Amino acid sequence: MGVAGLAVAQGTSCSGVSPWLIPDLSGRPSLSLNVTPEGLAAPGTLSVVARVQGYVVSATLSVRGALRWEDYGPVVLRSWGGSPTGAVHEARFGPLDPSANGMYTFSLTATVCYRLNGVVREETLTQETHTPVYIPWSTTDLPRLLWKEAETTNYIRGFLNDVAGGEPMFIEGLVTGLAEGVRALLRDYLVRGYLNQGNYPPSCWWLCYSVAPVQVRLYAVQGVEGLFQQGWASLGFFGGMRDSRSYELGTKGVAGVLVVRGYRHDYILLSRRGDFSDETQVIEMPKGGAEVFRKALALSALQSQAREVRP
């Protein structure tokens, strides 16, 4: 079998592999790629374990990510060759914090030699797995976050017939009022569609145009502590697996909430004061992930007969 195997392998990567290193398999080889934990909702590190059936001529483990406003990688975490079948190879990715929020794709590509029904074969295989990283964070500069989301969501690439972008952005919420900085950004910039200026604080001079003005729907309330105490919506995995009844900012309950559908992510923004003049808690999740929460919020506004207001 060794002689036959070498004869079949002529002209391939298997030609230089000793016959006794090439395993007999009952079918095509498989790859195994596992990432733990399956997602991050708190700062931490991801552990990646790769296994390959067959004699590994060469293998590469890499990662790429679709982050909040940009792409990451691909970056090679580990590469190896000359490995026997079933060998375990590990890598670590991190530590990760909220600045790295996004969806990561881990890819394993391997060229393997194996023997099937007495015939030596060579094959290149690829396996991928997706891992979400959405770690809650806080900001004292909410206007800048909203501006950056709007700029990225509406950004136009190319010209003439090569245009991409111009997607809508939505903001909906219950507020006791609005801090002047937030109000000014919504009223004078986002709602009017003064986008693609690329500078902050935003300004509009002679070259201003509307691509897709941000759609804003706000309701004035005395406070949403009661709504949260009713446990009317779960903040889910990305909110730390706590429902709304147990969510507090500092020692007080939540008084204001905004739901934002941005470029790649959704945001649930929480304010203790209710007008977002204080530090805002940011719960970030994949785009569309806050839709159930948004619907519950809209229903609560309807049931409480909250008054819709404009910035």
mmCIF file of C-alpha atoms in Angstrom:
data_model
loop_
_atom_site.group_PDB
_atom_site.id
_atom_site.type_symbol
_atom_site.label_atom_id
_atom_site.label_comp_id
_atom_site.label_asym_id
_atom_site.label_seq_id
_atom_site.Cartn_x
_atom_site.Cartn_y
_atom_site.Cartn_z
ATOM 1 C CA MET A 1 0.000 0.000 0.000
ATOM 2 C CA GLY A 2 2.913 2.313 0.671
ATOM 3 C CA VAL A 3 4.243 1.956 -2.859
ATOM 4 C CA ALA A 4 0.788 2.419 -4.375
ATOM 5 C CA GLY A 5 0.168 5.453 -2.211
ATOM 6 C CA LEU A 6 3.363 7.120 -3.332
ATOM 7 C CA ALA A 7 2.529 6.435 -6.954
ATOM 8 C CA VAL A 8 -0.877 8.120 -6.689
ATOM 9 C CA ALA A 9 0.586 11.068 -4.857
ATOM 10 C CA GLN A 10 3.062 11.946 -7.569
ATOM 11 C CA GLY A 11 2.822 15.621 -8.506
ATOM 12 C CA THR A 12 0.914 16.597 -5.350
ATOM 13 C CA SER A 13 1.860 17.798 -1.862
ATOM 14 C CA CYS A 14 1.452 14.217 -0.710
ATOM 15 C CA SER A 15 4.454 13.070 -2.753
ATOM 16 C CA GLY A 16 6.859 14.092 -0.024
ATOM 17 C CA VAL A 17 4.861 12.537 2.829
ATOM 18 C CA SER A 18 5.880 9.156 4.236
ATOM 19 C CA PRO A 19 3.119 6.625 3.469
ATOM 20 C CA TRP A 20 2.740 5.544 7.111
ATOM 21 C CA LEU A 21 1.844 9.143 8.090
ATOM 22 C CA ILE A 22 -1.153 9.203 5.749
ATOM 23 C CA PRO A 23 -4.229 7.900 7.602
ATOM 24 C CA ASP A 24 -6.909 5.598 6.224
ATOM 25 C CA LEU A 25 -10.310 7.276 6.408
ATOM 26 C CA SER A 26 -13.777 5.891 5.801
ATOM 27 C CA GLY A 27 -14.903 9.069 4.052
ATOM 28 C CA ARG A 28 -13.862 12.603 3.209
ATOM 29 C CA PRO A 29 -11.919 14.362 5.989
ATOM 30 C CA SER A 30 -13.587 16.974 8.170
ATOM 31 C CA LEU A 31 -12.522 20.080 10.016
ATOM 32 C CA SER A 32 -13.562 21.061 13.524
ATOM 33 C CA LEU A 33 -13.443 24.692 14.679
ATOM 34 C CA ASN A 34 -14.765 25.692 18.101
ATOM 35 C CA VAL A 35 -14.705 29.106 19.781
ATOM 36 C CA THR A 36 -15.391 29.567 23.496
ATOM 37 C CA PRO A 37 -17.247 31.337 24.835
ATOM 38 C CA GLU A 38 -19.757 31.425 21.987
ATOM 39 C CA GLY A 39 -19.981 35.202 22.381
ATOM 40 C CA LEU A 40 -18.719 37.983 24.614
ATOM 41 C CA ALA A 41 -20.987 40.340 26.559
ATOM 42 C CA ALA A 42 -18.205 41.383 28.933
ATOM 43 C CA PRO A 43 -14.485 42.102 28.424
ATOM 44 C CA GLY A 44 -12.556 38.903 27.856
ATOM 45 C CA THR A 45 -10.620 36.628 25.521
ATOM 46 C CA LEU A 46 -11.837 34.069 23.000
ATOM 47 C CA SER A 47 -10.257 30.613 22.865
ATOM 48 C CA VAL A 48 -10.148 28.849 19.504
ATOM 49 C CA VAL A 49 -9.594 25.093 19.081
ATOM 50 C CA ALA A 50 -8.983 23.526 15.651
ATOM 51 C CA ARG A 51 -8.859 19.842 14.670
ATOM 52 C CA VAL A 52 -8.231 18.387 11.216
ATOM 53 C CA GLN A 53 -8.748 14.859 9.915
ATOM 54 C CA GLY A 54 -5.978 13.637 7.662
ATOM 55 C CA TYR A 55 -2.293 14.435 7.489
ATOM 56 C CA VAL A 56 -2.015 18.224 7.494
ATOM 57 C CA VAL A 57 0.295 19.512 4.785
ATOM 58 C CA SER A 58 -0.519 23.118 5.672
ATOM 59 C CA ALA A 59 -3.193 24.862 7.710
ATOM 60 C CA THR A 60 -4.057 28.441 8.571
ATOM 61 C CA LEU A 61 -6.344 29.768 11.297
ATOM 62 C CA SER A 62 -7.405 33.378 10.766
ATOM 63 C CA VAL A 63 -9.984 35.895 11.969
ATOM 64 C CA ARG A 64 -11.758 38.863 10.409
ATOM 65 C CA GLY A 65 -14.406 41.115 11.840
ATOM 66 C CA ALA A 66 -17.223 43.464 10.852
ATOM 67 C CA LEU A 67 -16.873 46.073 13.581
ATOM 68 C CA ARG A 68 -18.982 49.055 14.533
ATOM 69 C CA TRP A 69 -17.817 51.336 11.731
ATOM 70 C CA GLU A 70 -15.013 49.470 9.993
ATOM 71 C CA ASP A 71 -13.585 46.056 9.142
ATOM 72 C CA TYR A 72 -10.900 44.133 10.999
ATOM 73 C CA GLY A 73 -8.374 41.813 9.392
ATOM 74 C CA PRO A 74 -8.108 39.200 8.183
ATOM 75 C CA VAL A 75 -5.350 38.393 10.658
ATOM 76 C CA VAL A 76 -3.593 35.013 10.878
ATOM 77 C CA LEU A 77 -3.757 33.657 14.423
ATOM 78 C CA ARG A 78 -1.782 30.499 13.730
ATOM 79 C CA SER A 79 -0.424 28.399 10.874
ATOM 80 C CA TRP A 80 1.121 24.949 10.872
ATOM 81 C CA GLY A 81 2.039 21.952 8.723
ATOM 82 C CA GLY A 82 3.337 18.415 9.007
ATOM 83 C CA SER A 83 0.703 17.555 11.580
ATOM 84 C CA PRO A 84 -0.800 14.075 12.133
ATOM 85 C CA THR A 85 -4.535 13.502 11.916
ATOM 86 C CA GLY A 86 -6.656 14.656 14.850
ATOM 87 C CA ALA A 87 -3.970 16.879 16.383
ATOM 88 C CA VAL A 88 -5.381 19.776 18.426
ATOM 89 C CA HIS A 89 -4.219 23.312 17.711
ATOM 90 C CA GLU A 90 -5.256 26.224 19.904
ATOM 91 C CA ALA A 91 -5.137 30.008 19.671
ATOM 92 C CA ARG A 92 -6.385 32.904 21.763
ATOM 93 C CA PHE A 93 -7.933 36.120 20.503
ATOM 94 C CA GLY A 94 -8.026 39.076 22.842
ATOM 95 C CA PRO A 95 -8.316 40.610 25.312
ATOM 96 C CA LEU A 96 -11.340 42.364 23.806
ATOM 97 C CA ASP A 97 -13.139 45.448 25.108
ATOM 98 C CA PRO A 98 -16.130 47.489 23.819
ATOM 99 C CA SER A 99 -14.008 49.190 21.148
ATOM 100 C CA ALA A 100 -13.816 45.777 19.440
ATOM 101 C CA ASN A 101 -17.587 45.219 19.318
ATOM 102 C CA GLY A 102 -18.774 43.423 16.219
ATOM 103 C CA MET A 103 -19.218 40.057 14.532
ATOM 104 C CA TYR A 104 -16.072 37.988 14.072
ATOM 105 C CA THR A 105 -15.543 35.198 11.568
ATOM 106 C CA PHE A 106 -12.913 32.590 12.377
ATOM 107 C CA SER A 107 -11.675 30.622 9.364
ATOM 108 C CA LEU A 108 -9.712 27.378 9.222
ATOM 109 C CA THR A 109 -8.209 26.368 5.866
ATOM 110 C CA ALA A 110 -6.228 23.127 5.594
ATOM 111 C CA THR A 111 -4.635 21.074 2.839
ATOM 112 C CA VAL A 112 -4.681 17.424 3.882
ATOM 113 C CA CYS A 113 -3.550 14.039 2.601
ATOM 114 C CA TYR A 114 -5.538 10.902 3.329
ATOM 115 C CA ARG A 115 -6.128 7.423 1.983
ATOM 116 C CA LEU A 116 -9.629 6.402 0.889
ATOM 117 C CA ASN A 117 -10.245 2.881 -0.457
ATOM 118 C CA GLY A 118 -6.522 2.434 -0.892
ATOM 119 C CA VAL A 119 -6.084 5.609 -2.933
ATOM 120 C CA VAL A 120 -4.125 8.580 -1.581
ATOM 121 C CA ARG A 121 -5.943 11.854 -2.040
ATOM 122 C CA GLU A 122 -5.207 15.476 -1.405
ATOM 123 C CA GLU A 123 -7.871 18.036 -0.600
ATOM 124 C CA THR A 124 -8.102 21.628 0.599
ATOM 125 C CA LEU A 125 -10.935 22.297 3.059
ATOM 126 C CA THR A 126 -12.317 25.388 4.763
ATOM 127 C CA GLN A 127 -14.447 25.763 7.878
ATOM 128 C CA GLU A 128 -15.844 28.999 9.361
ATOM 129 C CA THR A 129 -17.655 29.986 12.536
ATOM 130 C CA HIS A 130 -19.143 33.322 13.585
ATOM 131 C CA THR A 131 -18.776 34.781 17.067
ATOM 132 C CA PRO A 132 -20.522 37.938 18.330
ATOM 133 C CA VAL A 133 -18.729 40.397 20.610
ATOM 134 C CA TYR A 134 -21.030 43.103 21.993
ATOM 135 C CA ILE A 135 -19.817 44.426 25.323
ATOM 136 C CA PRO A 136 -21.897 47.114 27.108
ATOM 137 C CA TRP A 137 -20.150 50.430 27.638
ATOM 138 C CA SER A 138 -20.899 54.005 28.634
ATOM 139 C CA THR A 139 -20.329 57.454 27.160
ATOM 140 C CA THR A 140 -20.538 61.044 28.307
ATOM 141 C CA ASP A 141 -20.551 62.227 24.680
ATOM 142 C CA LEU A 142 -23.753 60.827 23.197
ATOM 143 C CA PRO A 143 -23.910 63.455 20.412
ATOM 144 C CA ARG A 144 -20.601 62.219 18.979
ATOM 145 C CA LEU A 145 -21.844 58.603 18.951
ATOM 146 C CA LEU A 146 -25.045 59.593 17.134
ATOM 147 C CA TRP A 147 -23.104 61.771 14.685
ATOM 148 C CA LYS A 148 -20.641 58.987 13.879
ATOM 149 C CA GLU A 149 -23.444 56.483 13.324
ATOM 150 C CA ALA A 150 -25.252 58.888 11.003
ATOM 151 C CA GLU A 151 -22.116 59.729 9.041
ATOM 152 C CA THR A 152 -21.246 56.059 8.569
ATOM 153 C CA THR A 153 -24.782 54.936 7.776
ATOM 154 C CA ASN A 154 -25.277 57.602 5.118
ATOM 155 C CA TYR A 155 -21.761 57.631 3.714
ATOM 156 C CA ILE A 156 -21.658 57.604 -0.080
ATOM 157 C CA ARG A 157 -18.804 55.775 -1.789
ATOM 158 C CA GLY A 158 -17.973 56.362 -5.416
ATOM 159 C CA PHE A 159 -19.595 58.672 -7.922
ATOM 160 C CA LEU A 160 -21.748 58.637 -11.037
ATOM 161 C CA ASN A 161 -22.896 55.025 -11.502
ATOM 162 C CA ASP A 162 -20.668 53.610 -8.750
ATOM 163 C CA VAL A 163 -22.585 54.575 -5.620
ATOM 164 C CA ALA A 164 -23.130 52.613 -2.408
ATOM 165 C CA GLY A 165 -24.566 53.783 0.900
ATOM 166 C CA GLY A 166 -27.292 56.224 1.776
ATOM 167 C CA GLU A 167 -29.063 53.908 4.208
ATOM 168 C CA PRO A 168 -31.634 55.213 6.710
ATOM 169 C CA MET A 169 -30.990 55.568 10.438
ATOM 170 C CA PHE A 170 -33.749 55.442 13.056
ATOM 171 C CA ILE A 171 -33.932 56.804 16.605
ATOM 172 C CA GLU A 172 -36.943 56.109 18.828
ATOM 173 C CA GLY A 173 -37.352 56.532 22.544
ATOM 174 C CA LEU A 174 -38.967 57.710 25.758
ATOM 175 C CA VAL A 175 -37.381 60.777 27.328
ATOM 176 C CA THR A 176 -38.119 63.262 30.111
ATOM 177 C CA GLY A 177 -36.414 65.913 28.003
ATOM 178 C CA LEU A 178 -33.277 66.320 25.931
ATOM 179 C CA ALA A 179 -29.935 67.762 26.902
ATOM 180 C CA GLU A 180 -29.164 70.725 24.667
ATOM 181 C CA GLY A 181 -26.203 69.028 22.999
ATOM 182 C CA VAL A 182 -28.337 66.028 21.991
ATOM 183 C CA ARG A 183 -31.261 68.239 20.966
ATOM 184 C CA ALA A 184 -29.069 70.468 18.790
ATOM 185 C CA LEU A 185 -27.499 67.513 16.998
ATOM 186 C CA LEU A 186 -30.878 65.974 16.239
ATOM 187 C CA ARG A 187 -32.596 69.223 15.275
ATOM 188 C CA ASP A 188 -29.891 71.036 13.346
ATOM 189 C CA TYR A 189 -27.952 68.167 11.829
ATOM 190 C CA LEU A 190 -29.402 64.680 11.728
ATOM 191 C CA VAL A 191 -33.049 65.449 10.972
ATOM 192 C CA ARG A 192 -32.132 67.933 8.245
ATOM 193 C CA GLY A 193 -29.727 65.486 6.670
ATOM 194 C CA TYR A 194 -26.514 67.538 6.767
ATOM 195 C CA LEU A 195 -24.372 64.480 6.250
ATOM 196 C CA ASN A 196 -21.069 63.390 4.746
ATOM 197 C CA GLN A 197 -19.324 66.476 6.082
ATOM 198 C CA GLY A 198 -16.756 64.395 7.964
ATOM 199 C CA ASN A 199 -16.136 66.874 10.748
ATOM 200 C CA TYR A 200 -17.263 67.083 14.359
ATOM 201 C CA PRO A 201 -18.861 69.132 15.764
ATOM 202 C CA PRO A 202 -20.871 69.141 12.540
ATOM 203 C CA SER A 203 -21.270 72.321 10.550
ATOM 204 C CA CYS A 204 -23.059 73.199 7.368
ATOM 205 C CA TRP A 205 -21.696 75.799 4.991
ATOM 206 C CA TRP A 206 -22.193 76.056 1.243
ATOM 207 C CA LEU A 207 -21.949 72.296 0.496
ATOM 208 C CA CYS A 208 -24.779 70.643 2.426
ATOM 209 C CA TYR A 209 -27.230 68.072 1.173
ATOM 210 C CA SER A 210 -29.632 65.462 2.419
ATOM 211 C CA VAL A 211 -28.948 61.835 1.557
ATOM 212 C CA ALA A 212 -31.262 60.042 3.980
ATOM 213 C CA PRO A 213 -32.224 62.230 6.950
ATOM 214 C CA VAL A 214 -32.315 60.408 10.265
ATOM 215 C CA GLN A 215 -35.837 59.456 11.283
ATOM 216 C CA VAL A 216 -36.550 60.397 14.905
ATOM 217 C CA ARG A 217 -39.584 59.548 17.007
ATOM 218 C CA LEU A 218 -39.510 60.667 20.638
ATOM 219 C CA TYR A 219 -42.159 60.532 23.342
ATOM 220 C CA ALA A 220 -42.238 62.767 26.403
ATOM 221 C CA VAL A 221 -42.768 60.896 29.673
ATOM 222 C CA GLN A 222 -42.337 61.613 33.357
ATOM 223 C CA GLY A 223 -39.925 58.717 33.585
ATOM 224 C CA VAL A 224 -39.784 55.088 32.569
ATOM 225 C CA GLU A 225 -38.932 53.575 35.941
ATOM 226 C CA GLY A 226 -42.431 52.133 36.180
ATOM 227 C CA LEU A 227 -42.193 50.580 32.736
ATOM 228 C CA PHE A 228 -38.905 48.986 33.631
ATOM 229 C CA GLN A 229 -40.248 47.710 36.945
ATOM 230 C CA GLN A 230 -42.940 45.876 35.003
ATOM 231 C CA GLY A 231 -40.242 43.893 33.256
ATOM 232 C CA TRP A 232 -41.741 44.747 29.877
ATOM 233 C CA ALA A 233 -38.707 43.830 27.829
ATOM 234 C CA SER A 234 -35.595 41.752 28.152
ATOM 235 C CA LEU A 235 -32.222 43.245 27.383
ATOM 236 C CA GLY A 236 -31.045 39.771 26.384
ATOM 237 C CA PHE A 237 -27.556 38.358 26.090
ATOM 238 C CA PHE A 238 -25.959 41.645 25.107
ATOM 239 C CA GLY A 239 -27.517 43.392 28.102
ATOM 240 C CA GLY A 240 -25.864 40.950 30.464
ATOM 241 C CA MET A 241 -28.846 38.548 30.512
ATOM 242 C CA ARG A 242 -30.783 40.872 32.809
ATOM 243 C CA ASP A 243 -34.364 41.869 32.221
ATOM 244 C CA SER A 244 -35.448 45.457 32.507
ATOM 245 C CA ARG A 245 -36.655 45.119 36.103
ATOM 246 C CA SER A 246 -33.143 44.590 37.436
ATOM 247 C CA TYR A 247 -31.392 47.191 35.298
ATOM 248 C CA GLU A 248 -30.167 50.192 37.246
ATOM 249 C CA LEU A 249 -27.699 52.968 36.539
ATOM 250 C CA GLY A 250 -25.800 53.728 39.695
ATOM 251 C CA THR A 251 -28.313 53.468 42.529
ATOM 252 C CA LYS A 252 -31.304 54.726 40.568
ATOM 253 C CA GLY A 253 -33.548 53.232 37.925
ATOM 254 C CA VAL A 254 -33.663 54.198 34.279
ATOM 255 C CA ALA A 255 -35.581 57.381 33.418
ATOM 256 C CA GLY A 256 -34.952 57.601 29.664
ATOM 257 C CA VAL A 257 -34.324 55.128 26.865
ATOM 258 C CA LEU A 258 -33.429 55.492 23.180
ATOM 259 C CA VAL A 259 -33.328 52.751 20.576
ATOM 260 C CA VAL A 260 -31.029 53.437 17.630
ATOM 261 C CA ARG A 261 -30.728 51.470 14.399
ATOM 262 C CA GLY A 262 -27.411 52.500 12.954
ATOM 263 C CA TYR A 263 -24.892 51.389 10.363
ATOM 264 C CA ARG A 264 -24.143 47.829 11.431
ATOM 265 C CA HIS A 265 -25.441 47.744 14.979
ATOM 266 C CA ASP A 266 -28.491 48.510 17.070
ATOM 267 C CA TYR A 267 -28.154 50.398 20.324
ATOM 268 C CA ILE A 268 -30.267 50.621 23.464
ATOM 269 C CA LEU A 269 -29.246 53.818 25.242
ATOM 270 C CA LEU A 270 -30.190 54.293 28.891
ATOM 271 C CA SER A 271 -30.170 57.525 30.902
ATOM 272 C CA ARG A 272 -30.647 57.793 34.660
ATOM 273 C CA ARG A 273 -31.803 61.404 34.402
ATOM 274 C CA GLY A 274 -33.958 60.773 31.377
ATOM 275 C CA ASP A 275 -32.674 63.674 29.260
ATOM 276 C CA PHE A 276 -29.293 62.121 28.425
ATOM 277 C CA SER A 277 -27.359 64.935 30.063
ATOM 278 C CA ASP A 278 -25.624 62.315 32.219
ATOM 279 C CA GLU A 279 -23.428 59.335 31.440
ATOM 280 C CA THR A 280 -25.296 57.114 28.988
ATOM 281 C CA GLN A 281 -25.222 53.346 29.277
ATOM 282 C CA VAL A 282 -24.782 51.806 25.817
ATOM 283 C CA ILE A 283 -26.042 48.314 25.062
ATOM 284 C CA GLU A 284 -24.852 47.349 21.600
ATOM 285 C CA MET A 285 -26.115 44.441 19.517
ATOM 286 C CA PRO A 286 -26.337 43.188 15.921
ATOM 287 C CA LYS A 287 -28.500 45.200 13.546
ATOM 288 C CA GLY A 288 -32.113 44.202 14.095
ATOM 289 C CA GLY A 289 -31.355 42.824 17.544
ATOM 290 C CA ALA A 290 -33.236 45.618 19.326
ATOM 291 C CA GLU A 291 -36.421 45.315 17.273
ATOM 292 C CA VAL A 292 -38.392 43.380 19.893
ATOM 293 C CA PHE A 293 -37.325 45.894 22.518
ATOM 294 C CA ARG A 294 -38.323 48.775 20.230
ATOM 295 C CA LYS A 295 -41.780 47.331 19.657
ATOM 296 C CA ALA A 296 -42.281 46.895 23.398
ATOM 297 C CA LEU A 297 -41.183 50.490 23.930
ATOM 298 C CA ALA A 298 -43.622 51.777 21.287
ATOM 299 C CA LEU A 299 -46.455 49.789 22.848
ATOM 300 C CA SER A 300 -45.655 51.200 26.276
ATOM 301 C CA ALA A 301 -45.681 54.725 24.857
ATOM 302 C CA LEU A 302 -49.090 54.051 23.303
ATOM 303 C CA GLN A 303 -50.559 52.555 26.462
ATOM 304 C CA SER A 304 -49.320 55.425 28.610
ATOM 305 C CA GLN A 305 -50.622 57.960 26.057
ATOM 306 C CA ALA A 306 -47.182 59.559 25.870
ATOM 307 C CA ARG A 307 -46.940 62.716 23.795
ATOM 308 C CA GLU A 308 -44.756 62.653 20.702
ATOM 309 C CA VAL A 309 -42.285 65.530 20.601
ATOM 310 C CA ARG A 310 -39.856 66.891 18.035
ATOM 311 C CA PRO A 311 -36.296 67.928 18.809
#
